[in-house]
Amino acid sequence: MKNIIIIVVDAFRIKNLSAFGYEKETDKYLKKIGKESLYFKKHFSNSNSTAPALTSIFTGKLSKKHGIIHQVPYTTDKEFDDFEDNKKFWLPSFLKEKGYDTIAIDWIGLWFKDGFDYYEEKEDKDSQLRRFMKIPKVKRFLLTLPNWAYKFGKKVIKTRASEQFSPTKETMDLAISKIKTAKKPFFLFVHCWDTHFPFPNTKFSPSGKKDSEEIIKKLENNNQKEYIKKRFTDINLESMQDIMDKYDLTIKNIDKEIGRMHKFLKKAKLWEDTIFIVLGDHGTSMGEHNVYFSHSGLYEESIRVPLIMHIPGFEGKEINEMVQNIDIVPTLLEVIGEKTEDELDGKSLIPLIKEGKKIRDKILLVDGLAHNITGVRTETKKLIVAKDKTCHLCKANHHEGTEEYDLVNDPNEQKNIYSGESELMKDLT
Ligand SMILES: [Zn+2]
Ligand SMILES: [Zn+2]
């Protein structure tokens, strides 16, 4: 049986990749790997946030079916209960049962640890203080303070909310050392976090430019103003361009590390025995649609992410049909010749890869950072219905009522064309 490696790059924006037209080459190695792999250019997450997206990647099911709709800590007790009740297929446990050595390099823990023989839990090595900071309630309390008190509070606690993110170099070192000692076949899951705001492990020299105050002044919602001030405090930069440049640097670093892994697999003669997957769990927004340095809302910035899949025996090519993260599990099962009794939402990508057969005409989406926002995207249109729409993070409304976009003539989703009815409404209900 083939080894399987899944590398998730957190908050991975296609707009900052040269493979998608960005003017800077941030993704030299990913492009190289993409050439000998299947590079899916129209791949979408099911959600704009980590917990529901990762759960879909490991179950092949949409949020509504696996239960986890909202990002932790906004996940409700009912969602956890639904998840436990519906839990049948779970990729790590399934592979473990089939004889795979299962290894994860991540730190979020929770139910994501299930089924792994080895789960790198940074938490155990953390200081008491940092563990205290990880309690969502403490984080949330700090966020309720005015910015000066937030700054002070962070100094006193001497940590920042995102310091637990593991540097990608360390992550990849550990991943490579684990492959060396793994029994074959192995399943390795690696989560790279450096691309997640505030990009804590990236050395960056600020330009000295300042436009943060101007940006904040233009915001209408007072809660959001306070929140964005705190985001600038977190990153210790005062210019939008600097933040973008720092983000680019994180992509470059991750790209280099994934390139190193690729080289290692080739040298160890494992590449042709390994299904190798790189994808983003969700995207991120850099000011588009009034979303700053987060992934709220169901606009393209938050939900469209790269997917690169190397399957031994398949030549490299670019695929421009729509696919979704729930399709990864059925594809893997087909490649390794296994089946599940469980009813999945995803479809195997093999007919698309082999015969160019279109496998889906719509993408269903749910917002994990607001109470009740759902969406559906087709090749040409997107419909978003926002019922309970307050953003959990900044308390602004990134969506208003019902929105429909013509993605052909308006790919940046600027003009709401919803007229009171939409042919896409039935897909949502
Ligand atoms: Zn994420
Ligand atoms: Zn927000």
XYZ file of C-alpha atoms and ligand atoms in Angstrom:
431
model
C 0.000 0.000 0.000
C 1.103 3.520 -0.769
C 2.273 5.903 1.949
C 0.164 9.022 2.376
C 1.371 12.510 3.309
C -1.050 15.391 3.781
C 0.466 18.827 4.388
C -2.041 21.500 5.389
C -0.853 25.090 5.073
C -3.000 27.267 7.296
C -4.656 30.415 5.933
C -3.172 29.894 2.472
C -4.173 32.600 0.023
C -4.073 31.880 -3.702
C -3.728 35.601 -4.453
C -0.171 35.511 -3.067
C 1.016 32.612 -5.217
C 2.661 33.071 -8.596
C 0.922 29.880 -9.794
C -2.265 31.963 -9.584
C -0.830 35.100 -11.159
C 0.904 36.888 -8.276
C 3.801 39.032 -9.483
C 6.226 37.729 -6.828
C 7.537 34.178 -6.952
C 6.665 33.024 -3.439
C 6.008 29.428 -4.487
C 9.012 28.251 -6.496
C 9.099 24.717 -5.042
C 5.344 24.234 -4.975
C 5.252 25.080 -8.671
C 7.979 22.530 -9.288
C 6.118 19.862 -7.279
C 2.905 20.956 -9.022
C 4.433 20.164 -12.418
C 4.933 16.522 -11.485
C 1.608 16.365 -9.648
C -2.047 17.190 -10.187
C -2.425 20.883 -9.511
C -6.072 21.675 -8.821
C -6.561 25.346 -9.557
C -10.220 25.513 -8.542
C -10.222 23.872 -5.166
C -12.457 25.054 -2.329
C -12.707 24.429 1.359
C -16.102 23.699 2.903
C -15.500 26.389 5.498
C -13.522 29.530 6.230
C -12.018 28.142 9.435
C -9.669 25.438 10.652
C -11.746 23.058 12.803
C -14.636 22.483 10.380
C -12.287 22.370 7.367
C -9.848 19.885 8.898
C -12.766 17.744 10.046
C -14.034 17.669 6.452
C -10.578 16.773 5.133
C -10.474 13.755 7.504
C -14.102 12.655 7.061
C -14.937 13.410 3.419
C -18.129 15.014 4.710
C -19.552 18.529 4.777
C -20.004 20.342 8.096
C -23.723 19.624 8.219
C -23.046 15.897 8.097
C -20.012 15.632 10.398
C -21.448 18.147 12.881
C -18.597 20.638 13.374
C -19.800 23.931 11.940
C -17.966 26.578 13.959
C -14.369 27.237 14.757
C -13.232 26.436 18.305
C -14.076 28.062 20.773
C -17.374 28.963 19.078
C -18.294 25.322 18.519
C -21.489 24.539 20.453
C -22.141 21.526 22.696
C -24.700 20.352 20.176
C -22.069 20.371 17.430
C -19.719 18.255 19.562
C -22.582 15.848 20.347
C -23.550 15.624 16.675
C -19.939 14.958 15.762
C -19.635 12.159 18.334
C -22.974 10.652 17.267
C -22.156 10.722 13.551
C -18.550 9.708 13.825
C -17.953 6.717 11.626
C -15.302 7.298 9.014
C -12.220 9.129 10.310
C -9.225 8.933 8.001
C -6.433 8.480 10.615
C -8.343 5.730 12.476
C -9.332 4.028 9.220
C -5.731 3.933 7.986
C -4.457 2.788 11.374
C -6.866 -0.118 11.233
C -5.578 -0.995 7.767
C -2.061 -1.278 9.154
C -0.711 2.207 8.554
C 1.730 3.833 10.948
C -0.121 7.102 11.682
C 1.828 10.248 12.551
C 0.698 13.849 13.065
C 2.804 16.975 13.515
C 0.366 19.593 14.777
C -0.547 21.124 18.102
C -4.298 21.711 18.102
C -5.092 18.356 19.707
C -8.835 18.055 20.405
C -10.463 15.288 18.320
C -7.759 15.692 15.690
C -5.511 13.437 17.784
C -7.831 10.479 17.264
C -6.339 7.607 15.313
C -2.736 8.793 15.412
C -0.039 6.520 16.834
C 2.065 9.629 17.277
C 0.717 13.125 17.790
C 3.209 15.887 18.418
C 1.669 17.863 21.188
C 3.594 20.977 21.859
C 1.261 21.696 24.726
C 3.113 19.281 26.999
C 6.317 21.230 26.619
C 4.679 24.591 27.234
C 5.019 26.577 30.400
C 2.094 26.872 32.780
C 1.760 30.501 31.808
C 1.461 29.749 28.163
C -0.988 26.969 28.848
C -3.025 29.516 30.790
C -2.983 31.797 27.755
C -4.273 28.995 25.611
C -7.503 28.966 27.561
C -9.884 30.610 25.123
C -11.664 32.451 27.932
C -8.474 34.302 28.868
C -7.816 35.193 25.261
C -11.362 36.369 24.872
C -11.162 38.412 28.043
C -8.004 40.179 26.836
C -9.752 40.965 23.589
C -12.532 42.792 25.444
C -10.072 45.323 26.907
C -9.218 48.613 25.188
C -6.074 48.425 23.112
C -3.744 50.066 25.663
C -4.859 47.544 28.314
C -4.582 44.727 25.771
C -1.002 45.765 25.039
C -0.254 45.933 28.762
C -2.010 42.618 29.489
C -0.011 40.868 26.818
C 3.201 42.284 28.222
C 2.347 41.151 31.754
C 1.437 37.679 30.584
C 4.547 37.843 28.399
C 3.073 35.862 25.602
C 0.961 36.375 22.594
C -2.104 34.485 21.607
C -0.384 32.873 18.665
C 2.993 31.966 20.059
C 2.122 28.295 20.220
C 2.353 28.101 16.418
C 5.241 25.808 15.570
C 7.877 27.161 13.194
C 7.676 25.317 9.878
C 11.364 24.419 9.847
C 11.039 22.608 13.176
C 7.815 21.010 12.008
C 9.443 19.712 8.829
C 12.575 18.526 10.659
C 10.376 16.469 12.943
C 8.245 15.201 10.044
C 11.333 14.009 8.147
C 12.792 12.319 11.220
C 9.469 10.554 11.799
C 9.387 9.268 8.206
C 12.870 7.825 8.684
C 11.705 5.642 11.565
C 8.116 4.990 10.443
C 6.884 1.516 9.643
C 5.615 1.242 6.080
C 3.050 2.125 4.953
C 2.713 5.340 6.897
C 0.224 8.168 7.001
C 1.790 11.499 7.899
C -0.219 14.631 8.571
C 1.731 17.887 8.816
C 0.141 21.235 9.683
C 2.168 24.351 8.795
C 1.064 27.400 10.727
C 3.489 30.179 9.815
C 1.074 31.620 7.256
C -1.477 32.289 9.982
C -1.601 35.834 11.332
C 0.482 37.273 13.039
C 3.138 35.083 11.337
C 5.082 34.810 14.617
C 8.076 32.823 13.411
C 9.121 35.041 10.545
C 11.977 37.506 10.808
C 10.990 40.709 9.066
C 12.379 44.219 8.967
C 9.595 46.831 8.908
C 9.773 49.516 6.202
C 8.768 52.235 8.651
C 5.669 53.045 6.591
C 2.466 53.750 8.485
C -1.112 53.519 7.328
C -2.761 51.549 10.114
C -4.498 54.608 11.565
C -5.962 55.541 8.209
C -7.273 52.014 7.759
C -8.835 51.968 11.226
C -10.348 55.443 10.780
C -12.269 54.278 7.708
C -13.963 51.396 9.539
C -17.563 52.035 10.540
C -17.997 49.568 13.371
C -16.427 50.623 16.704
C -15.885 47.056 17.900
C -14.112 46.295 14.681
C -11.911 49.387 15.087
C -10.782 48.132 18.496
C -10.250 44.635 17.152
C -8.152 45.753 14.186
C -6.064 47.969 16.478
C -5.283 44.822 18.448
C -4.346 42.957 15.303
C -1.813 45.678 14.481
C -0.550 45.412 18.084
C -0.205 41.646 17.680
C 1.953 41.930 14.597
C 3.836 45.036 15.679
C 3.661 46.537 12.183
C 1.880 49.685 11.092
C 1.563 49.300 7.366
C -0.632 47.123 5.210
C 2.189 46.600 2.711
C 4.534 45.429 5.466
C 1.948 42.902 6.617
C 1.545 41.665 3.056
C 5.322 41.445 2.624
C 5.658 39.513 5.858
C 2.925 37.124 4.741
C 4.764 36.599 1.440
C 7.871 35.731 3.395
C 6.000 33.076 5.397
C 4.807 31.499 2.142
C 8.347 31.522 0.792
C 9.602 29.796 3.938
C 6.905 27.146 3.881
C 7.471 26.649 0.156
C 11.145 26.069 0.801
C 10.411 23.578 3.596
C 7.935 21.641 1.458
C 10.594 21.641 -1.269
C 13.010 20.133 1.250
C 10.515 17.389 2.105
C 10.019 16.671 -1.619
C 13.767 16.384 -2.122
C 14.082 14.101 0.891
C 11.335 11.769 -0.383
C 13.021 11.506 -3.757
C 16.420 10.834 -2.261
C 14.976 8.217 0.102
C 13.262 6.609 -2.931
C 9.863 7.109 -1.325
C 8.351 9.586 -3.798
C 6.972 6.936 -6.145
C 5.468 5.009 -3.222
C 3.801 8.025 -1.671
C 0.602 9.948 -2.286
C 1.693 13.487 -1.498
C -0.897 16.190 -0.893
C -0.497 19.892 -0.117
C -3.523 22.105 0.470
C -4.765 25.129 2.364
C -7.414 24.568 5.040
C -8.955 27.983 4.227
C -7.699 31.261 2.852
C -7.321 34.664 4.420
C -8.360 38.207 3.652
C -5.985 41.179 3.610
C -8.559 43.937 3.722
C -10.796 42.679 0.926
C -14.491 42.870 1.863
C -13.706 44.705 5.073
C -11.964 41.626 6.514
C -8.497 42.381 7.838
C -5.929 39.621 8.445
C -8.544 36.979 9.147
C -10.696 34.591 7.182
C -14.202 35.646 8.088
C -16.927 35.451 5.476
C -17.451 33.239 2.448
C -15.769 35.371 -0.181
C -13.197 33.742 -2.481
C -10.243 35.001 -0.389
C -11.426 32.879 2.545
C -12.524 29.686 0.836
C -10.540 29.148 -2.371
C -7.221 27.445 -1.648
C -4.539 25.522 -3.552
C -4.610 21.726 -3.794
C -1.624 19.816 -5.121
C -1.826 16.049 -5.280
C 0.924 13.690 -6.391
C -0.430 10.218 -7.051
C 2.185 7.683 -8.167
C 1.446 6.544 -11.701
C -0.282 9.771 -12.725
C 1.497 12.352 -14.841
C 1.533 15.942 -13.720
C -1.151 18.280 -15.039
C -3.204 21.319 -14.164
C -6.890 20.757 -13.490
C -9.328 23.628 -13.763
C -12.608 21.949 -12.794
C -14.118 22.719 -9.396
C -13.191 20.320 -6.590
C -13.603 20.468 -2.811
C -11.666 19.313 0.260
C -14.290 16.590 0.914
C -13.133 14.899 -2.318
C -9.717 14.038 -0.888
C -10.857 11.054 1.230
C -12.797 9.284 -1.573
C -9.826 9.822 -3.915
C -7.383 8.346 -1.402
C -9.660 5.347 -0.799
C -9.849 4.643 -4.528
C -6.078 4.910 -4.961
C -5.297 2.546 -2.066
C -8.112 0.175 -3.077
C -10.199 0.530 0.072
C -13.884 1.207 0.740
C -15.995 2.557 3.578
C -19.589 1.684 4.437
C -20.070 5.237 5.652
C -21.900 7.678 3.412
C -19.492 10.433 2.351
C -20.297 13.748 0.666
C -17.097 13.877 -1.392
C -16.451 12.157 -4.706
C -13.322 10.502 -6.006
C -11.305 12.762 -8.284
C -9.971 9.831 -10.308
C -12.599 10.058 -13.125
C -11.766 13.769 -13.415
C -8.029 13.091 -13.466
C -8.245 10.193 -15.944
C -11.040 11.230 -18.293
C -11.591 14.890 -17.506
C -15.026 13.991 -16.204
C -16.580 16.886 -14.272
C -17.362 15.652 -10.769
C -19.200 18.555 -9.183
C -21.212 21.533 -10.304
C -21.538 23.190 -6.924
C -19.578 23.878 -3.775
C -21.483 24.136 -0.481
C -20.043 26.474 2.127
C -20.614 27.380 5.741
C -19.112 30.211 7.774
C -17.323 28.981 10.908
C -16.773 32.468 12.323
C -20.355 33.733 12.416
C -23.555 32.183 13.769
C -25.480 31.461 10.609
C -24.028 32.159 7.180
C -24.166 29.626 4.364
C -23.217 29.788 0.707
C -23.208 27.930 -2.564
C -20.820 28.486 -5.438
C -21.133 27.252 -8.972
C -18.747 27.757 -11.891
C -20.282 31.155 -12.613
C -22.172 32.350 -9.542
C -22.158 32.509 -5.780
C -25.083 32.912 -3.398
C -24.537 33.756 0.269
C -27.342 33.858 2.833
C -26.465 35.563 6.118
C -29.052 35.107 8.856
C -27.214 35.565 12.139
C -24.241 37.361 10.676
C -22.140 39.029 13.399
C -18.478 38.095 13.028
C -17.266 36.196 16.108
C -13.911 37.958 15.913
C -14.459 41.643 15.156
C -18.241 41.880 15.697
C -18.786 43.572 12.334
C -21.090 42.123 9.669
C -19.010 40.986 6.716
C -22.132 39.811 4.899
C -25.512 41.501 4.641
C -28.710 39.494 4.224
C -28.578 37.751 0.867
C -25.816 38.316 -1.663
C -25.386 36.947 -5.149
C -22.328 37.462 -7.331
C -21.649 36.963 -11.015
C -18.196 35.413 -10.778
C -17.563 35.670 -14.519
C -17.960 39.427 -14.823
C -17.293 40.265 -11.195
C -14.658 37.826 -9.863
C -13.870 40.125 -6.929
C -17.465 39.918 -5.682
C -18.089 43.643 -5.584
C -21.620 43.969 -6.948
C -24.491 42.197 -5.235
C -26.937 41.169 -7.975
C -29.470 39.422 -5.750
C -32.911 40.460 -6.928
C -35.196 38.714 -4.443
C -34.879 35.266 -5.974
C -32.084 33.010 -7.109
C -31.911 29.655 -8.856
C -29.177 28.718 -6.374
C -31.487 29.091 -3.352
C -32.728 25.489 -3.596
C -29.142 24.229 -3.262
C -28.809 26.006 0.063
C -32.124 24.901 1.512
Zn -6.714 27.245 9.643
Zn -14.612 40.035 11.467
